[in-house]
Tab-separated table of C-alpha atoms in Angstrom:
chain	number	residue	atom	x	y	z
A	1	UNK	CA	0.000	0.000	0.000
A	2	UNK	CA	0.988	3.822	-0.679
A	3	UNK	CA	0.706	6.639	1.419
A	4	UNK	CA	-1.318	9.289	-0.612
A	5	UNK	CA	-3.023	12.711	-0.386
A	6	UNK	CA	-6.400	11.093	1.317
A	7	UNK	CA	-4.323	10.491	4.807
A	8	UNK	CA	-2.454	14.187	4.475
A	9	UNK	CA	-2.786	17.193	6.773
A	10	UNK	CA	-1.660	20.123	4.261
A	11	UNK	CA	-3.543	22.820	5.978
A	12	UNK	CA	-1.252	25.992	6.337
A	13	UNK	CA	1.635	23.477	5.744
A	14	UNK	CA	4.655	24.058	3.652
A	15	UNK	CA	4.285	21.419	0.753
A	16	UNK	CA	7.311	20.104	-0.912
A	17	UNK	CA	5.507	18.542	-4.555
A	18	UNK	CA	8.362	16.823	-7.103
A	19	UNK	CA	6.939	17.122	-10.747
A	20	UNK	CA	8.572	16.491	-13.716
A	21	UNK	CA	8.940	19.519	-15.689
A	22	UNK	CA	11.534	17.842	-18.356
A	23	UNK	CA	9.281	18.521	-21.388
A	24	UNK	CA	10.235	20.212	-24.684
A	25	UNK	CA	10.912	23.935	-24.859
A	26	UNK	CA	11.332	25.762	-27.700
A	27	UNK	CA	12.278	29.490	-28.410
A	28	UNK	CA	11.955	29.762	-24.531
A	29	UNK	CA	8.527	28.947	-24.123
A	30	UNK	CA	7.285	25.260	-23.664
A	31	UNK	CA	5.897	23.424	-26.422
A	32	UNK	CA	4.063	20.608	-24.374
A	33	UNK	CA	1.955	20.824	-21.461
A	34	UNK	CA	1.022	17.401	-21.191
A	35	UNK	CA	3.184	16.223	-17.940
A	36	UNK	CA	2.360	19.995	-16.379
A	37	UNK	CA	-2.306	18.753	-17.112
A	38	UNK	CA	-1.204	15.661	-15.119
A	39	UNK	CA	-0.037	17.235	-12.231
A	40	UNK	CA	-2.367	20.090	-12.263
A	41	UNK	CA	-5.044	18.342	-10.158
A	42	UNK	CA	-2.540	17.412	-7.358
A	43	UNK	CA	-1.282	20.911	-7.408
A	44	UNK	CA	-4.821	22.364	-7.743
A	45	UNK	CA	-6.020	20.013	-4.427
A	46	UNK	CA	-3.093	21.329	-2.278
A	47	UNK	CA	-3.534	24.734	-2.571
A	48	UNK	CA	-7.763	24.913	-2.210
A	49	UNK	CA	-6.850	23.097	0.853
A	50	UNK	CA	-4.575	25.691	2.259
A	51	UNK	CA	-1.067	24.247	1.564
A	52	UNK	CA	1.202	26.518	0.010
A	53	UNK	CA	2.812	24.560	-3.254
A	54	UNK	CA	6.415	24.403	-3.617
A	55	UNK	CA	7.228	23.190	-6.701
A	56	UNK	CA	10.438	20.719	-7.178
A	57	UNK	CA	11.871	19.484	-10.674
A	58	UNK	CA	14.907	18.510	-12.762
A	59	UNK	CA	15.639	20.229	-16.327
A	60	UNK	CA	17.727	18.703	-18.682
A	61	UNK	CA	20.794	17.549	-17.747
A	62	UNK	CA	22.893	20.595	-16.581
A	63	UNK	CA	26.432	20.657	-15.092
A	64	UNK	CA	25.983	23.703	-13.245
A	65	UNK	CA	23.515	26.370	-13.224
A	66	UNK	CA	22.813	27.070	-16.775
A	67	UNK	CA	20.342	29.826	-18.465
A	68	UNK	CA	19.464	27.925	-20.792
A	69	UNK	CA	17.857	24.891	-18.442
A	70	UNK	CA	16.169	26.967	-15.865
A	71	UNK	CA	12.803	26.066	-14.801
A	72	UNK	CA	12.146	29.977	-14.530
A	73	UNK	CA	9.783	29.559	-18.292
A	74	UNK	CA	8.155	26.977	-16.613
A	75	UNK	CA	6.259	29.546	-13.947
A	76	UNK	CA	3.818	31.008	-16.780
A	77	UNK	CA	3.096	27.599	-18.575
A	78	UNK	CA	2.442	26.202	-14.828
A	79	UNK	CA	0.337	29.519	-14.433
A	80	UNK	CA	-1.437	29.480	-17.440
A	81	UNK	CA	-2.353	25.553	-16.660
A	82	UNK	CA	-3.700	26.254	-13.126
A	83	UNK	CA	-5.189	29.519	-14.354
A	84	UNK	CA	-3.954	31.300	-10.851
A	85	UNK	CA	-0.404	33.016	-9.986
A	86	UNK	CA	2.578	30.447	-9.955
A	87	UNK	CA	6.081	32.598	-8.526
A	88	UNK	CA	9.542	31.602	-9.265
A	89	UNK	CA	12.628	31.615	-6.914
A	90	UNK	CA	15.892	31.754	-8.725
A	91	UNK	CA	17.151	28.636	-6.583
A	92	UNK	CA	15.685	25.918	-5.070
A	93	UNK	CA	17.779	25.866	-1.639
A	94	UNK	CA	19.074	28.422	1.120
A	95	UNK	CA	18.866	32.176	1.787
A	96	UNK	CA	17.859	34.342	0.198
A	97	UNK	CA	16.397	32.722	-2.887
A	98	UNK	CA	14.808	29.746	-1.815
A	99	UNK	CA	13.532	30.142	1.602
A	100	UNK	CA	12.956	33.754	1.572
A	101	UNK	CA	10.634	33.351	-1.361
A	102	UNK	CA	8.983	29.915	0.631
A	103	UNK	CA	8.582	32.024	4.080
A	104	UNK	CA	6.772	34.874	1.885
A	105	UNK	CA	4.334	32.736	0.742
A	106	UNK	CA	0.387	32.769	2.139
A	107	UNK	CA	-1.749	29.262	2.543
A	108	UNK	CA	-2.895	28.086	-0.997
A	109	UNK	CA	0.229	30.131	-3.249
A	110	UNK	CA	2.180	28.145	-5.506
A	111	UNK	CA	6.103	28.537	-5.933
A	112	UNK	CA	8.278	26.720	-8.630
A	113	UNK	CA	11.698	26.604	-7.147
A	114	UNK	CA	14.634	26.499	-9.870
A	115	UNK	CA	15.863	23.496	-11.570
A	116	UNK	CA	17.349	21.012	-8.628
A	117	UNK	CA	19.747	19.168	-10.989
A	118	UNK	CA	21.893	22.772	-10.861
A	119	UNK	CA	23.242	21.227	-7.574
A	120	UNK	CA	25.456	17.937	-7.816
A	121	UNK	CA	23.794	16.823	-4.714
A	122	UNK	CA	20.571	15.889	-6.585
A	123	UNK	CA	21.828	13.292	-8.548
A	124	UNK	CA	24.140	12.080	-5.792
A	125	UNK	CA	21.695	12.230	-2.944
A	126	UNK	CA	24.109	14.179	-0.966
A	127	UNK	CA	22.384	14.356	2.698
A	128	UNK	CA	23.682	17.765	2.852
A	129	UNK	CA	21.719	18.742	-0.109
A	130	UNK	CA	18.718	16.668	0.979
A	131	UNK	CA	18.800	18.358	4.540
A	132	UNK	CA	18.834	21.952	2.427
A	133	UNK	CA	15.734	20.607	0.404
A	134	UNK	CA	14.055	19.188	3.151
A	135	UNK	CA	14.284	22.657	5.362
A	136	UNK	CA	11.952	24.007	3.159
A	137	UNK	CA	8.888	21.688	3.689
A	138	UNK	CA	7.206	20.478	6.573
A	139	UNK	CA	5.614	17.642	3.904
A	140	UNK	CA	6.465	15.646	1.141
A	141	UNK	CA	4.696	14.788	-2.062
A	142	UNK	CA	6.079	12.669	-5.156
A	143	UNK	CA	3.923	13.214	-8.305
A	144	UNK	CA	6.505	12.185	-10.662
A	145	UNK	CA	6.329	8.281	-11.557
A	146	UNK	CA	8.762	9.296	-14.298
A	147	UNK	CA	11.533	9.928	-12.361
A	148	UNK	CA	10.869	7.386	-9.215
A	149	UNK	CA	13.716	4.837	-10.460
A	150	UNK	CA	16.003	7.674	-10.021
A	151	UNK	CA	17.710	7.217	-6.152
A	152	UNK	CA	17.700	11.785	-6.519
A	153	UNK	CA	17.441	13.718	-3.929
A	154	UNK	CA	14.526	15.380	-4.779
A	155	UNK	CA	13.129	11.911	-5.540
A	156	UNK	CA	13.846	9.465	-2.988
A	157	UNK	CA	16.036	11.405	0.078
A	158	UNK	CA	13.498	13.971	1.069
A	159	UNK	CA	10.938	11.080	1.597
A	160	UNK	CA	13.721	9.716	4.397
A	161	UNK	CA	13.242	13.387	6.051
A	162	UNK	CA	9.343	14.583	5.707
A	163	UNK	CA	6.222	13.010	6.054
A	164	UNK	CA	6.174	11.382	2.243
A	165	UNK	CA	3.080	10.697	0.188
A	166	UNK	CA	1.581	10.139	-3.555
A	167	UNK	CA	0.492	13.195	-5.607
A	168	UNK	CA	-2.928	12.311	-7.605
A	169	UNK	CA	-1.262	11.360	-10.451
A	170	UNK	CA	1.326	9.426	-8.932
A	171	UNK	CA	-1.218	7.252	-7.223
A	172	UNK	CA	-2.965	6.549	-10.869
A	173	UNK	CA	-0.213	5.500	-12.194
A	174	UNK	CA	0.764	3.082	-9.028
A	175	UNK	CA	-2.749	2.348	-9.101
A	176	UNK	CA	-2.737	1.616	-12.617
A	177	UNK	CA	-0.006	-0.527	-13.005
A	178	UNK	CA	-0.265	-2.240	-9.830
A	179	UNK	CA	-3.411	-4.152	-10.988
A	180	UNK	CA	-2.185	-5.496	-14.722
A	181	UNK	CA	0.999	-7.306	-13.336
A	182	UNK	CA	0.288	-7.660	-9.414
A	183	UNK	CA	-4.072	-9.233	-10.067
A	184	UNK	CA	-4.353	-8.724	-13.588
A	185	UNK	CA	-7.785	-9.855	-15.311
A	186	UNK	CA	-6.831	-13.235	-16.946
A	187	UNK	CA	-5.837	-13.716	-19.828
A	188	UNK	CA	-2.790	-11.329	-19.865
A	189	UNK	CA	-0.657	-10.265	-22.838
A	190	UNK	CA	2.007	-7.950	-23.076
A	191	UNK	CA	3.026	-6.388	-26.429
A	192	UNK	CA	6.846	-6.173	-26.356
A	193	UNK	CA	8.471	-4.597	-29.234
A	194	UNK	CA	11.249	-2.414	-29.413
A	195	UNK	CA	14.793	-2.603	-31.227
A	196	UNK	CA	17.041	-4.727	-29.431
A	197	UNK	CA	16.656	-7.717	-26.859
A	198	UNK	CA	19.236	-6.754	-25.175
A	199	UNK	CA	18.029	-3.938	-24.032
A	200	UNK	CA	14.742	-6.152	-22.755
A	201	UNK	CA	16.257	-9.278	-20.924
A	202	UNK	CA	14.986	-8.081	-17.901
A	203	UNK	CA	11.659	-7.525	-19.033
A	204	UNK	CA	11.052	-10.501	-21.094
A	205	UNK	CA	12.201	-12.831	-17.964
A	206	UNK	CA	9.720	-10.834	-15.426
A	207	UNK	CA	7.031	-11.447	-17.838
A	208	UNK	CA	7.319	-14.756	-18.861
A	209	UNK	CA	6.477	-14.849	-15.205
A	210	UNK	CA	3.379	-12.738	-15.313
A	211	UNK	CA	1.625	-13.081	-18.631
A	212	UNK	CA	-0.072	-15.596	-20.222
A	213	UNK	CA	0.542	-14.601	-23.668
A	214	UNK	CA	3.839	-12.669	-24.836
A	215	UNK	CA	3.829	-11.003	-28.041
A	216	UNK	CA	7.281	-9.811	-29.639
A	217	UNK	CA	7.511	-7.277	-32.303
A	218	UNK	CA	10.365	-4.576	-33.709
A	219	UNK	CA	13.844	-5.370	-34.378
A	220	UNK	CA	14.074	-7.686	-31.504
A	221	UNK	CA	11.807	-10.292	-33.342
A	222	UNK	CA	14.600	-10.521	-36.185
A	223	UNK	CA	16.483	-11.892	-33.030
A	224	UNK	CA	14.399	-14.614	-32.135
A	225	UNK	CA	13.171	-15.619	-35.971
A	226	UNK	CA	16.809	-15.986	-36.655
A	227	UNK	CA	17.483	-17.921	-33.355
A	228	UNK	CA	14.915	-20.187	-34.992
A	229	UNK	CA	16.802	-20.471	-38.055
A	230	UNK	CA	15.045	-17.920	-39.760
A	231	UNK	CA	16.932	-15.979	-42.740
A	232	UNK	CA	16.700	-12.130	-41.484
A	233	UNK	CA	18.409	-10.803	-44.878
A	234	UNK	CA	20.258	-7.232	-43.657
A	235	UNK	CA	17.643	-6.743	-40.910
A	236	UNK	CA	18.557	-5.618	-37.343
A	237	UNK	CA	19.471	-8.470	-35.243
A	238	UNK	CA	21.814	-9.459	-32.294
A	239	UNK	CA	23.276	-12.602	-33.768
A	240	UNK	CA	25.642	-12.444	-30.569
A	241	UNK	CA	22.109	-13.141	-28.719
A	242	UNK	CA	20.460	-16.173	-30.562
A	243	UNK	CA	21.561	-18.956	-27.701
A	244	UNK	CA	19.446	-16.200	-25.267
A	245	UNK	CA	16.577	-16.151	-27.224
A	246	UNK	CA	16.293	-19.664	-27.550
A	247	UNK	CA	16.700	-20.052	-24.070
A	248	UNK	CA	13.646	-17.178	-23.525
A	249	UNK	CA	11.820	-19.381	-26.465
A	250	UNK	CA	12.135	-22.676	-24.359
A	251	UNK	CA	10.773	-21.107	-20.894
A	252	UNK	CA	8.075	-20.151	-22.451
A	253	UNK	CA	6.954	-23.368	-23.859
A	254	UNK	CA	7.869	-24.866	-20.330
A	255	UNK	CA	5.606	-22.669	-18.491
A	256	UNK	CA	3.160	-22.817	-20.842
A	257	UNK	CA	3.023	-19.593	-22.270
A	258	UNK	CA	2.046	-18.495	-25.623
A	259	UNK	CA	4.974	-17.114	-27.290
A	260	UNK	CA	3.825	-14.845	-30.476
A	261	UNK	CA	5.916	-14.149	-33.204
A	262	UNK	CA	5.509	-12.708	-36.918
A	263	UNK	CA	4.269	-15.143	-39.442
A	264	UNK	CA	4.922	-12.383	-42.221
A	265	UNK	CA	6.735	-9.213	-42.806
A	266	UNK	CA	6.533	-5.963	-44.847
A	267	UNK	CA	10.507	-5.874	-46.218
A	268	UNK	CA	12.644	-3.228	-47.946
A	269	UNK	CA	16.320	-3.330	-49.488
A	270	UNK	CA	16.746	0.819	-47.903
A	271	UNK	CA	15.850	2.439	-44.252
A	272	UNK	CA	13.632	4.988	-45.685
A	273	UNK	CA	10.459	6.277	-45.600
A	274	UNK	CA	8.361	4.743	-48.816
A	275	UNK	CA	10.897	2.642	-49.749
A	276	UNK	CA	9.747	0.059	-52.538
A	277	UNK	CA	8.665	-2.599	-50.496
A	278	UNK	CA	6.987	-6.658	-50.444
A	279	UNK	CA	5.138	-8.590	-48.255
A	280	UNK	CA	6.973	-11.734	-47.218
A	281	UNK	CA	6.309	-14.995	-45.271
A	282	UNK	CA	8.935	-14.278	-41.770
A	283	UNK	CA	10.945	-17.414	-43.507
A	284	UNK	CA	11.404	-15.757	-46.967
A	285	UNK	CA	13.299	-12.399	-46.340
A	286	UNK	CA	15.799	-11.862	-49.059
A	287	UNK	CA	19.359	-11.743	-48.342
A	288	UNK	CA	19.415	-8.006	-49.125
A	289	UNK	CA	16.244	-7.021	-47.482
A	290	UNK	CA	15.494	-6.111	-44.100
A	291	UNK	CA	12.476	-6.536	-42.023
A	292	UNK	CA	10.631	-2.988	-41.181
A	293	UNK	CA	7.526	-3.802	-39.956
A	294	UNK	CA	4.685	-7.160	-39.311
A	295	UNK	CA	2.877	-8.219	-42.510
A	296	UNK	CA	-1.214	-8.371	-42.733
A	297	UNK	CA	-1.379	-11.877	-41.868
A	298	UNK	CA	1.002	-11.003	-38.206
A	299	UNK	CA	-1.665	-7.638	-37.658
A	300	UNK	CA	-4.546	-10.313	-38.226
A	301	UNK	CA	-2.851	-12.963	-35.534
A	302	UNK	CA	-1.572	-10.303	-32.848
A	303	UNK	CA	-5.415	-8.608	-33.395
A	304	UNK	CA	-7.243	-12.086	-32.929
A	305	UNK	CA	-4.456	-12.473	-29.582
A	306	UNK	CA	-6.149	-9.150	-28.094
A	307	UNK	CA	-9.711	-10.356	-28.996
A	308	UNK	CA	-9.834	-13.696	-26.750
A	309	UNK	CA	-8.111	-11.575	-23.526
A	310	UNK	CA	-9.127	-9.272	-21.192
A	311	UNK	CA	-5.331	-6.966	-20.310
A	312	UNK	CA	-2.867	-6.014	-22.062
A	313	UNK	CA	0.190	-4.568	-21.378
A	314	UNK	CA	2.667	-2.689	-24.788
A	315	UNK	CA	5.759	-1.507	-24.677
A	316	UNK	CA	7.159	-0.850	-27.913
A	317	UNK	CA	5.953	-0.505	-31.636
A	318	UNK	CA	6.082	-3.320	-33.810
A	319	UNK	CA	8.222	-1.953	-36.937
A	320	UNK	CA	9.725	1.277	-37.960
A	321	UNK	CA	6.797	3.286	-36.945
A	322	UNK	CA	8.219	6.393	-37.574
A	323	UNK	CA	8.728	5.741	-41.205
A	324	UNK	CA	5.255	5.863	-43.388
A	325	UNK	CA	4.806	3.132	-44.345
A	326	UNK	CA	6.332	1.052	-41.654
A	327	UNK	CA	3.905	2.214	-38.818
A	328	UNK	CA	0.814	0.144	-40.459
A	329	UNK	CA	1.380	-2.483	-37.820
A	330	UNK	CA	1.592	-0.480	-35.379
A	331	UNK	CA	-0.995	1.764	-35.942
A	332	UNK	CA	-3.230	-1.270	-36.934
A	333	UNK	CA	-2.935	-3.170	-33.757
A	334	UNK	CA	-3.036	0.172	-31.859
A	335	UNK	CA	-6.688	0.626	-33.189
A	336	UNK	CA	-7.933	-3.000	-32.430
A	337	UNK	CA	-6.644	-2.242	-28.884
A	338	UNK	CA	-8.129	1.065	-28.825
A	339	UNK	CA	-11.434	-0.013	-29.681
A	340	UNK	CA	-11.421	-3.235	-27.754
A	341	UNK	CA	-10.819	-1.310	-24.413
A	342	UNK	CA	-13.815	1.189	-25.740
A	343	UNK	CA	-15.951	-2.030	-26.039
A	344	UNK	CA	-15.167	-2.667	-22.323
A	345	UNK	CA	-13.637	-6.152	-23.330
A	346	UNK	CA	-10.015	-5.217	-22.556
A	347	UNK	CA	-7.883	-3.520	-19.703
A	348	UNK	CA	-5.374	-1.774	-21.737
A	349	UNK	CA	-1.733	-0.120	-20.202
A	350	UNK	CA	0.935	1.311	-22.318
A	351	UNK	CA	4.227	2.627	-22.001
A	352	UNK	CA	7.823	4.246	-23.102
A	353	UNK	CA	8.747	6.900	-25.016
A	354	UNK	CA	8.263	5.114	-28.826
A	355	UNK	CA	4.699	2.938	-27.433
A	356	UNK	CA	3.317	6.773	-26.571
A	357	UNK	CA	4.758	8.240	-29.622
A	358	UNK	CA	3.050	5.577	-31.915
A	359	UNK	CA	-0.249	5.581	-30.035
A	360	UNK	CA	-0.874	9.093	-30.252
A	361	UNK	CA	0.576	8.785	-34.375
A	362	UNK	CA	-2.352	6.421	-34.298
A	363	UNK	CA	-4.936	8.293	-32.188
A	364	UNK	CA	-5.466	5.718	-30.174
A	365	UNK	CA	-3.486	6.488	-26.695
A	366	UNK	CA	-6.886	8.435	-25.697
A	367	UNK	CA	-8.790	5.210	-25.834
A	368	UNK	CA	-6.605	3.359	-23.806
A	369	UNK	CA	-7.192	2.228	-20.114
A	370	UNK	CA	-4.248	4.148	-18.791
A	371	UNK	CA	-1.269	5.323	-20.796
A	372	UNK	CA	2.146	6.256	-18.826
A	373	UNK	CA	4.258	8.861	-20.116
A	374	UNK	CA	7.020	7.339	-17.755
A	375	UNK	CA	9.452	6.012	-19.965
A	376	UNK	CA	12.470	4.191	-17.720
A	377	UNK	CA	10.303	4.216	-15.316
A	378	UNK	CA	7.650	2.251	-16.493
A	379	UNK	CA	9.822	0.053	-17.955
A	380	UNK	CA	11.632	-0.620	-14.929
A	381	UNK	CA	8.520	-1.309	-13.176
A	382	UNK	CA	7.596	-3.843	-15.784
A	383	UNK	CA	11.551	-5.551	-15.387
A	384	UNK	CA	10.503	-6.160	-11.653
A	385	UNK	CA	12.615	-3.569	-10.026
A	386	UNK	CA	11.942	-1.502	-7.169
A	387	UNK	CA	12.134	2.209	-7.771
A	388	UNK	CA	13.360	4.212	-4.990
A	389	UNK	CA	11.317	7.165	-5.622
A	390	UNK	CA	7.699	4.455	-4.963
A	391	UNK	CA	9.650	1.955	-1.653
A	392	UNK	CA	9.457	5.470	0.272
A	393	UNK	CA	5.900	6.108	-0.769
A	394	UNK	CA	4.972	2.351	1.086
A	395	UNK	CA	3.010	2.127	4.245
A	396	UNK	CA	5.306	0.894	7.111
């Protein structure tokens, strides 16, 4: 269980809130609200119940303050967001900046304290720096999932110091996830596509443990249709990794778990967007093609997968997404997801930086049960691994 809001006092307290602010800006001004919407309930709730907001976040990845990565843009698009007054202090520890502008505030203000990462003891977790942030609050709230597997200071040390609990959107997203791997509704699936396996070891094992059917797409299901002997042509693959994928291959078949992999594939001889391309069987690629996306008869398989269970779990597209006309797949299953959850007959979670990216190419991340915007994060949570920034949020 997680501590959240429901069991806070923030009445005339000083409330220390971590967001994650690290969203585009461009020309000075930021181009994308979306993680600022999430937080604005949270934020909103604080303040109408006399807190006074102090706003902590990380910007880029500075060495030093630095202009150009201060949060101090951030005040106005927070503002214009809440639709009431957000102020700015030009640091986010000690006198004057930081706790003069805190001990000026009134009960329900808002203040966005400069970028934390301008300090080398946020990404160490320096106690020093953590006793400096902590000074400042009298409570604690994390609303920033996307930076919990981050042991920061302004993640995980001030919840050793303060009174520690989940911001709103925090707790959907614990919420969220919690009940797809931890009491899913059976059947389970997880979509996991991507480039490399490599990169998804940890993943693949921890759900092998938790699904009941996997489904492998991207670049690392060249991997495991050459591991079965598969020609792959110039495609991306991790030869170095077939003996792995054999090994994930067998597991699967010992526990019993459906293990789904392309039956066709859309193939090019160039990495380019509307490249002359064929439709091949996933046994027939040509020595000088390469695989950049699932074939119609694969969209038909993986689509009649998501029609017989009831969650599903994606992370990653299923070819080259990004280059028309790679993305069918993709944006095909995407749809049959989308509409499946709209139906009611599916509990649908996404995640990671390309899965987002592709379900909003597709329009279809609006339809979805609960989409995280939490890249490593997410993904983490998927591998297994505890993230530092949610173990302090747990009720002792």
């Amino acid at each position: 269980m997680f501590r959240t809001l429901d069991e806070a006092d923030v009445r005339g307290k000083r409330v220390l809130v971590r967001v994650d602010l690290n969203v585009p800006v461009e020309n000075g001004k930021v181009a994308d609200t979306t993680r600022i919407e999430r937080v604005a309930p949270t934020i909103r709730e604080i303040a109408d119940k006399g807190g006074r907001v102090i706003l902590l976040s990380h910007f880029g990845r500075p060495k030093g303050p630095d202009p150009k990565q201060s949060l101090k843009p951030f005040a106005p698009a927070i503002a214009a967001v809440l639709k009431r007054p957000v102020a700015f202090a030009e640091d986010c520890i000690g006198e004057p900046a930081a706790a003069a502008a805190v001990d000026a505030m009134k009960p329900g203000e808002i203040l966005c304290l400069e970028n934390t990462r301008f300090h080398p003891g946020e990404e160490r977790n320096d106690p020093a720096f953590v006793a400096q942030l902590a000074a400042l609050g009298d409570i604690f709230v994390n609303d920033a999932f996307s930076v919990a597997h981050r042991a920061h200071a302004s993640v995980e040390g001030i919840g050793h110091r303060l009174p520690t609990y989940a911001g709103r959107a925090m707790q959907d997203e614990l919420e969220a996830l919690t009940k797809v791997l931890q009491s899913p509704i059976r059947p389970l699936a997880a979509i996991a596509g991507g480039a490399k396996v490599s990169t998804k070891l940890d993943l693949l094992g921890n759900l092998l443990e938790k699904v009941d059917t996997l489904i492998i797409g991207g670049g690392m299901a060249n991997t495991f249709l050459a591991a079965r002997g598969y020609s792959v042509g110039k495609s991306l693959c991790e030869h170095d990794l077939l003996p792995t994928a054999r090994e994930i291959m067998a597991k699967a078949k010992a526990k019993g778990r459906e293990f789904v992999l392309p039956v066709d594939a859309v193939v090019a001889k160039t990495f380019a967007a509307n490249a002359p391309s064929r439709v091949v069987a996933a046994d027939s690629v040509g020595s000088d093609e390469m695989i950049l996306d699932i074939g119609p008869r694969s969209i038909e398989h993986v689509c009649s997968v998501l029609a017989r269970v009831k969650t599903l779990v994606w992370n990653g597209p299923f070819g080259a997404f990004e280059l028309e006309p790679f993305d069918i797949g993709t944006v095909e299953v995407a749809e049959a997801a989308a509409e499946l959850t709209a139906a009611g007959k599916i509990i649908t979670v996404a995640g990671g930086g390309d899965t987002v990216a592709a379900l909003n190419a597709a329009g279809a991340a609006r339809r979805f049960t609960y989409v995280s915007t939490a890249g490593g994060a997410f993904l983490e949570w998927l591998e297994g691994k505890p993230l530092p920034g949610v173990e302090v949020l747990r009720a002792g």
